[in-house]
Amino acid sequence: MSLPTGPLHLLAALLPVLFLLFAILKLSWGVAKAAPWAMALSGFLAFFLFRSVPSALLLEAEKGTWNAAAILLVIWPALFSYELSREAGTFEAIRRGIQSLTRHELLQILILGWVFPSFLQGITGFGVAVAVGAPLLLSIGMKPLPGIVTVLLCHVWGATFGTLALAWNALLEQSTLTQEEISRAALLAAAMIWVLNLACVLLCVWRYGGKGALREGLPAVALLSFIMGGGELLLAPLAPTVSCFLPSAAGLGAALLLSRTKKYRCSWAAETSGLMDRTALVKTAEEKGEEPPGASMSLPRAFLPYISLTVIAVACLLIPPVNHLLSQWKLSFSFPETITGYGFITTAAEHFSPQAPFTYAGTFLVLSALAAYLCYRRWGYLGPGSVQAAWRCTVKKCGASTAAILTLIIMSKFMSSSGMIYLLSQKVVGILGRFYLLAAPFFGMLGAFITSSNMSSNILMGGFQSTAASLLGVDPATAAALQTVGGILGNAFAPGCVIMGSATTGYTGGDASIIRKILPISLSCAAVFGFIGVWVCQRFW
């Protein structure tokens, strides 16, 4: 291989990413608008400067389309299920149900700002948790800015193994990890995520009521963190698809049980909390003399879509005979080896990215949405046109995501197959040397901030991190874990997520004020996790 390493080719390899940054941050383009242009630019450079042949680029586009389809066939049913639940009024029923269970204001904040959004993140992702959680906090008296920041910090731990592990699977698609390395990466990532989540929740509790709130809330936070963070740590190496969803579901159940205990059933509040404005509670439709959707819905009925999803996922993934039977049939495609004019080889794949449709997250979501639709329609919670309205909202919200994900993945394939990512990794390793792992979380954070998605960050930066680790000779599992944990940190203040919070709460203080609250926390955590990654490599690898 005689891949050129001069300044021209180095700049060309970096140009698609620089263009993406410039278009989003300077020109204020959305990711959906910037990504197709960046994809076209990467294909142009791959052909003219890195000597990729058109047939090879076409094959890479086909690979990218197949990978994108596997992701999009989860996103669409996930968001449709959310929209269907919103049409039925389930979120209003959940708010009313929580407030009827406990008068303990701090526990209400923990449930509505942490546990329930985490549960939603385990299923849907893509800003849904923020769009639901922030208004729920406002409905119990929290001010808009702290409400948005609380949900952003407390739910974001699910951005890797949530959405039925979409971001994690996207990272694995871009790397060349062995099965043993995948398990090790999942374990390390889950451990760091647990620490991150616990720290963020305790910070939010302290901001709400200082030392008094910490003393009051510590038993609940410790128990719920152990269930959710510890559960993910246990399941991530074994069953990553449900490693966030099931622990967050268990955490939600535990939170509801806590609300019935003597300590947390009674009335308690940090009366002098600056985060609350109890004199200006958001007026609901009920207070205006109208009956909101779902006003008569019970809490168990409100959780029907999630209960059915839990039953289906557990039966199909965690019962060995059932899982073995359903995993028998897989769909995949074969691709030949390709080579550029400079001799850079992309190896052949006999079974490229195989998918098992009967144990596939998208299938589970479709079945649970169907069960919810049939029951809600029979119980009268879905009126005429509700399904059509839910579908229209789904199409509107998924259109931009579909374009962005498809073109970002194809762009990453063009850059990888032409040698661009290999060249960039060589240069970064040459500059940073053994300190590369210190910077690894910041690369993941940058990718998530640019694309507003940990999954997209893993697509954009995953191959780069994998190649850099290989060139440096450090543990690729550690590099993968740092990449996706960095993506979580970037997701906490990513524009797409921030906008979801401000739009649904009516906050008019500007998105920059939200980002300024979270950015120092994310930067500090990225530095800490970088040092942890270096220590892990030196100590265990």
mmCIF file of N, CA, C and O in Angstrom, residues 300-346:
data_model
loop_
_atom_site.group_PDB
_atom_site.id
_atom_site.type_symbol
_atom_site.label_atom_id
_atom_site.label_comp_id
_atom_site.label_asym_id
_atom_site.label_seq_id
_atom_site.Cartn_x
_atom_site.Cartn_y
_atom_site.Cartn_z
ATOM 1 N N PRO A 300 -51.611 1.756 35.113
ATOM 2 C CA PRO A 300 -51.244 0.537 34.379
ATOM 3 C C PRO A 300 -51.585 0.614 32.886
ATOM 4 O O PRO A 300 -50.811 0.144 32.051
ATOM 5 N N ARG A 301 -52.728 1.201 32.554
ATOM 6 C CA ARG A 301 -53.092 1.330 31.137
ATOM 7 C C ARG A 301 -52.153 2.297 30.417
ATOM 8 O O ARG A 301 -51.834 2.105 29.246
ATOM 9 N N ALA A 302 -51.702 3.337 31.121
ATOM 10 C CA ALA A 302 -50.781 4.289 30.512
ATOM 11 C C ALA A 302 -49.451 3.621 30.162
ATOM 12 O O ALA A 302 -48.798 3.988 29.188
ATOM 13 N N PHE A 303 -49.074 2.627 30.944
ATOM 14 C CA PHE A 303 -47.805 1.936 30.712
ATOM 15 C C PHE A 303 -47.945 0.724 29.795
ATOM 16 O O PHE A 303 -46.973 -0.012 29.600
ATOM 17 N N LEU A 304 -49.127 0.528 29.212
ATOM 18 C CA LEU A 304 -49.360 -0.655 28.381
ATOM 19 C C LEU A 304 -48.325 -0.845 27.261
ATOM 20 O O LEU A 304 -47.804 -1.953 27.085
ATOM 21 N N PRO A 305 -47.989 0.202 26.463
ATOM 22 C CA PRO A 305 -47.018 -0.023 25.380
ATOM 23 C C PRO A 305 -45.670 -0.527 25.909
ATOM 24 O O PRO A 305 -45.006 -1.336 25.260
ATOM 25 N N TYR A 306 -45.288 -0.039 27.085
ATOM 26 C CA TYR A 306 -43.982 -0.393 27.636
ATOM 27 C C TYR A 306 -44.016 -1.766 28.299
ATOM 28 O O TYR A 306 -43.039 -2.515 28.263
ATOM 29 N N ILE A 307 -45.164 -2.097 28.884
ATOM 30 C CA ILE A 307 -45.309 -3.439 29.464
ATOM 31 C C ILE A 307 -45.267 -4.497 28.357
ATOM 32 O O ILE A 307 -44.576 -5.517 28.486
ATOM 33 N N SER A 308 -45.988 -4.242 27.262
ATOM 34 C CA SER A 308 -45.999 -5.218 26.159
ATOM 35 C C SER A 308 -44.615 -5.333 25.531
ATOM 36 O O SER A 308 -44.166 -6.436 25.193
ATOM 37 N N LEU A 309 -43.898 -4.212 25.407
ATOM 38 C CA LEU A 309 -42.546 -4.262 24.856
ATOM 39 C C LEU A 309 -41.630 -5.061 25.769
ATOM 40 O O LEU A 309 -40.786 -5.847 25.294
ATOM 41 N N THR A 310 -41.776 -4.878 27.078
ATOM 42 C CA THR A 310 -40.958 -5.629 28.035
ATOM 43 C C THR A 310 -41.192 -7.123 27.903
ATOM 44 O O THR A 310 -40.244 -7.918 27.848
ATOM 45 N N VAL A 311 -42.456 -7.509 27.855
ATOM 46 C CA VAL A 311 -42.791 -8.943 27.762
ATOM 47 C C VAL A 311 -42.222 -9.541 26.476
ATOM 48 O O VAL A 311 -41.609 -10.625 26.496
ATOM 49 N N ILE A 312 -42.400 -8.845 25.356
ATOM 50 C CA ILE A 312 -41.918 -9.359 24.066
ATOM 51 C C ILE A 312 -40.395 -9.463 24.055
ATOM 52 O O ILE A 312 -39.832 -10.484 23.640
ATOM 53 N N ALA A 313 -39.719 -8.418 24.537
ATOM 54 C CA ALA A 313 -38.249 -8.408 24.521
ATOM 55 C C ALA A 313 -37.675 -9.482 25.421
ATOM 56 O O ALA A 313 -36.721 -10.181 25.049
ATOM 57 N N VAL A 314 -38.223 -9.616 26.607
ATOM 58 C CA VAL A 314 -37.726 -10.641 27.546
ATOM 59 C C VAL A 314 -37.939 -12.037 26.969
ATOM 60 O O VAL A 314 -37.048 -12.886 27.009
ATOM 61 N N ALA A 315 -39.131 -12.279 26.429
ATOM 62 C CA ALA A 315 -39.429 -13.602 25.878
ATOM 63 C C ALA A 315 -38.516 -13.955 24.711
ATOM 64 O O ALA A 315 -38.039 -15.085 24.594
ATOM 65 N N CYS A 316 -38.252 -12.983 23.852
ATOM 66 C CA CYS A 316 -37.490 -13.266 22.629
ATOM 67 C C CYS A 316 -35.970 -13.244 22.835
ATOM 68 O O CYS A 316 -35.245 -13.899 22.087
ATOM 69 N N LEU A 317 -35.509 -12.494 23.826
ATOM 70 C CA LEU A 317 -34.062 -12.314 23.978
ATOM 71 C C LEU A 317 -33.466 -13.056 25.173
ATOM 72 O O LEU A 317 -32.310 -13.475 25.120
ATOM 73 N N LEU A 318 -34.232 -13.219 26.245
ATOM 74 C CA LEU A 318 -33.653 -13.741 27.479
ATOM 75 C C LEU A 318 -34.102 -15.156 27.828
ATOM 76 O O LEU A 318 -33.637 -15.714 28.819
ATOM 77 N N ILE A 319 -35.006 -15.736 27.051
ATOM 78 C CA ILE A 319 -35.371 -17.144 27.253
ATOM 79 C C ILE A 319 -34.604 -17.951 26.207
ATOM 80 O O ILE A 319 -34.916 -17.886 25.012
ATOM 81 N N PRO A 320 -33.567 -18.693 26.614
ATOM 82 C CA PRO A 320 -32.638 -19.321 25.656
ATOM 83 C C PRO A 320 -33.295 -20.148 24.550
ATOM 84 O O PRO A 320 -32.952 -19.961 23.373
ATOM 85 N N PRO A 321 -34.227 -21.069 24.852
ATOM 86 C CA PRO A 321 -34.806 -21.852 23.744
ATOM 87 C C PRO A 321 -35.540 -20.976 22.723
ATOM 88 O O PRO A 321 -35.448 -21.212 21.513
ATOM 89 N N VAL A 322 -36.275 -19.990 23.218
ATOM 90 C CA VAL A 322 -37.013 -19.099 22.318
ATOM 91 C C VAL A 322 -36.038 -18.274 21.484
ATOM 92 O O VAL A 322 -36.180 -18.139 20.260
ATOM 93 N N ASN A 323 -35.024 -17.721 22.144
ATOM 94 C CA ASN A 323 -34.037 -16.910 21.446
ATOM 95 C C ASN A 323 -33.291 -17.721 20.393
ATOM 96 O O ASN A 323 -33.042 -17.249 19.271
ATOM 97 N N HIS A 324 -32.937 -18.965 20.732
ATOM 98 C CA HIS A 324 -32.222 -19.826 19.786
ATOM 99 C C HIS A 324 -33.071 -20.109 18.558
ATOM 100 O O HIS A 324 -32.587 -20.062 17.422
ATOM 101 N N LEU A 325 -34.363 -20.378 18.784
ATOM 102 C CA LEU A 325 -35.267 -20.677 17.670
ATOM 103 C C LEU A 325 -35.446 -19.448 16.771
ATOM 104 O O LEU A 325 -35.362 -19.547 15.540
ATOM 105 N N LEU A 326 -35.681 -18.282 17.382
ATOM 106 C CA LEU A 326 -35.950 -17.076 16.602
ATOM 107 C C LEU A 326 -34.702 -16.522 15.914
ATOM 108 O O LEU A 326 -34.810 -15.771 14.941
ATOM 109 N N SER A 327 -33.523 -16.877 16.448
ATOM 110 C CA SER A 327 -32.273 -16.356 15.871
ATOM 111 C C SER A 327 -31.769 -17.191 14.693
ATOM 112 O O SER A 327 -30.737 -16.855 14.098
ATOM 113 N N GLN A 328 -32.475 -18.255 14.377
ATOM 114 C CA GLN A 328 -31.999 -19.167 13.333
ATOM 115 C C GLN A 328 -31.902 -18.480 11.973
ATOM 116 O O GLN A 328 -30.930 -18.649 11.249
ATOM 117 N N TRP A 329 -32.912 -17.669 11.647
ATOM 118 C CA TRP A 329 -32.972 -17.087 10.311
ATOM 119 C C TRP A 329 -32.393 -15.683 10.329
ATOM 120 O O TRP A 329 -32.832 -14.826 11.105
ATOM 121 N N LYS A 330 -31.402 -15.446 9.490
ATOM 122 C CA LYS A 330 -30.758 -14.134 9.415
ATOM 123 C C LYS A 330 -30.687 -13.681 7.966
ATOM 124 O O LYS A 330 -30.571 -14.496 7.051
ATOM 125 N N LEU A 331 -30.744 -12.382 7.801
ATOM 126 C CA LEU A 331 -30.690 -11.790 6.465
ATOM 127 C C LEU A 331 -29.419 -10.954 6.354
ATOM 128 O O LEU A 331 -29.137 -10.113 7.209
ATOM 129 N N SER A 332 -28.633 -11.209 5.299
ATOM 130 C CA SER A 332 -27.403 -10.441 5.087
ATOM 131 C C SER A 332 -27.065 -10.472 3.597
ATOM 132 O O SER A 332 -27.683 -11.203 2.817
ATOM 133 N N PHE A 333 -26.051 -9.699 3.223
ATOM 134 C CA PHE A 333 -25.580 -9.641 1.845
ATOM 135 C C PHE A 333 -24.063 -9.855 1.826
ATOM 136 O O PHE A 333 -23.377 -9.594 2.817
ATOM 137 N N SER A 334 -23.577 -10.317 0.694
ATOM 138 C CA SER A 334 -22.130 -10.506 0.551
ATOM 139 C C SER A 334 -21.567 -9.399 -0.341
ATOM 140 O O SER A 334 -22.237 -8.940 -1.277
ATOM 141 N N PHE A 335 -20.346 -8.989 -0.018
ATOM 142 C CA PHE A 335 -19.674 -7.942 -0.786
ATOM 143 C C PHE A 335 -18.239 -8.376 -1.091
ATOM 144 O O PHE A 335 -17.571 -8.951 -0.221
ATOM 145 N N PRO A 336 -17.764 -8.130 -2.311
ATOM 146 C CA PRO A 336 -16.406 -8.541 -2.684
ATOM 147 C C PRO A 336 -15.356 -7.577 -2.130
ATOM 148 O O PRO A 336 -15.660 -6.480 -1.664
ATOM 149 N N GLU A 337 -14.121 -8.008 -2.198
ATOM 150 C CA GLU A 337 -13.002 -7.145 -1.819
ATOM 151 C C GLU A 337 -12.849 -6.016 -2.832
ATOM 152 O O GLU A 337 -13.081 -6.196 -4.025
ATOM 153 N N THR A 338 -12.502 -4.838 -2.333
ATOM 154 C CA THR A 338 -12.225 -3.713 -3.225
ATOM 155 C C THR A 338 -10.839 -3.151 -2.903
ATOM 156 O O THR A 338 -10.344 -3.297 -1.775
ATOM 157 N N ILE A 339 -10.226 -2.499 -3.887
ATOM 158 C CA ILE A 339 -8.893 -1.935 -3.708
ATOM 159 C C ILE A 339 -8.804 -0.616 -4.472
ATOM 160 O O ILE A 339 -9.327 -0.492 -5.585
ATOM 161 N N THR A 340 -8.209 0.388 -3.851
ATOM 162 C CA THR A 340 -8.064 1.691 -4.500
ATOM 163 C C THR A 340 -6.816 1.693 -5.385
ATOM 164 O O THR A 340 -6.005 0.764 -5.360
ATOM 165 N N GLY A 341 -6.651 2.777 -6.153
ATOM 166 C CA GLY A 341 -5.472 2.919 -7.000
ATOM 167 C C GLY A 341 -4.184 3.011 -6.211
ATOM 168 O O GLY A 341 -3.094 2.781 -6.754
ATOM 169 N N TYR A 342 -4.293 3.345 -4.924
ATOM 170 C CA TYR A 342 -3.104 3.396 -4.064
ATOM 171 C C TYR A 342 -2.875 2.088 -3.302
ATOM 172 O O TYR A 342 -1.975 1.998 -2.468
ATOM 173 N N GLY A 343 -3.711 1.094 -3.577
ATOM 174 C CA GLY A 343 -3.512 -0.211 -2.952
ATOM 175 C C GLY A 343 -4.175 -0.378 -1.598
ATOM 176 O O GLY A 343 -3.891 -1.352 -0.890
ATOM 177 N N PHE A 344 -5.080 0.537 -1.206
ATOM 178 C CA PHE A 344 -5.782 0.410 0.077
ATOM 179 C C PHE A 344 -6.924 -0.584 -0.091
ATOM 180 O O PHE A 344 -7.794 -0.412 -0.952
ATOM 181 N N ILE A 345 -6.927 -1.632 0.731
ATOM 182 C CA ILE A 345 -7.846 -2.765 0.550
ATOM 183 C C ILE A 345 -8.989 -2.711 1.563
ATOM 184 O O ILE A 345 -8.775 -2.473 2.752
ATOM 185 N N THR A 346 -10.201 -2.929 1.063
ATOM 186 C CA THR A 346 -11.357 -3.189 1.921
ATOM 187 C C THR A 346 -11.715 -4.658 1.726
ATOM 188 O O THR A 346 -12.053 -5.086 0.621
#
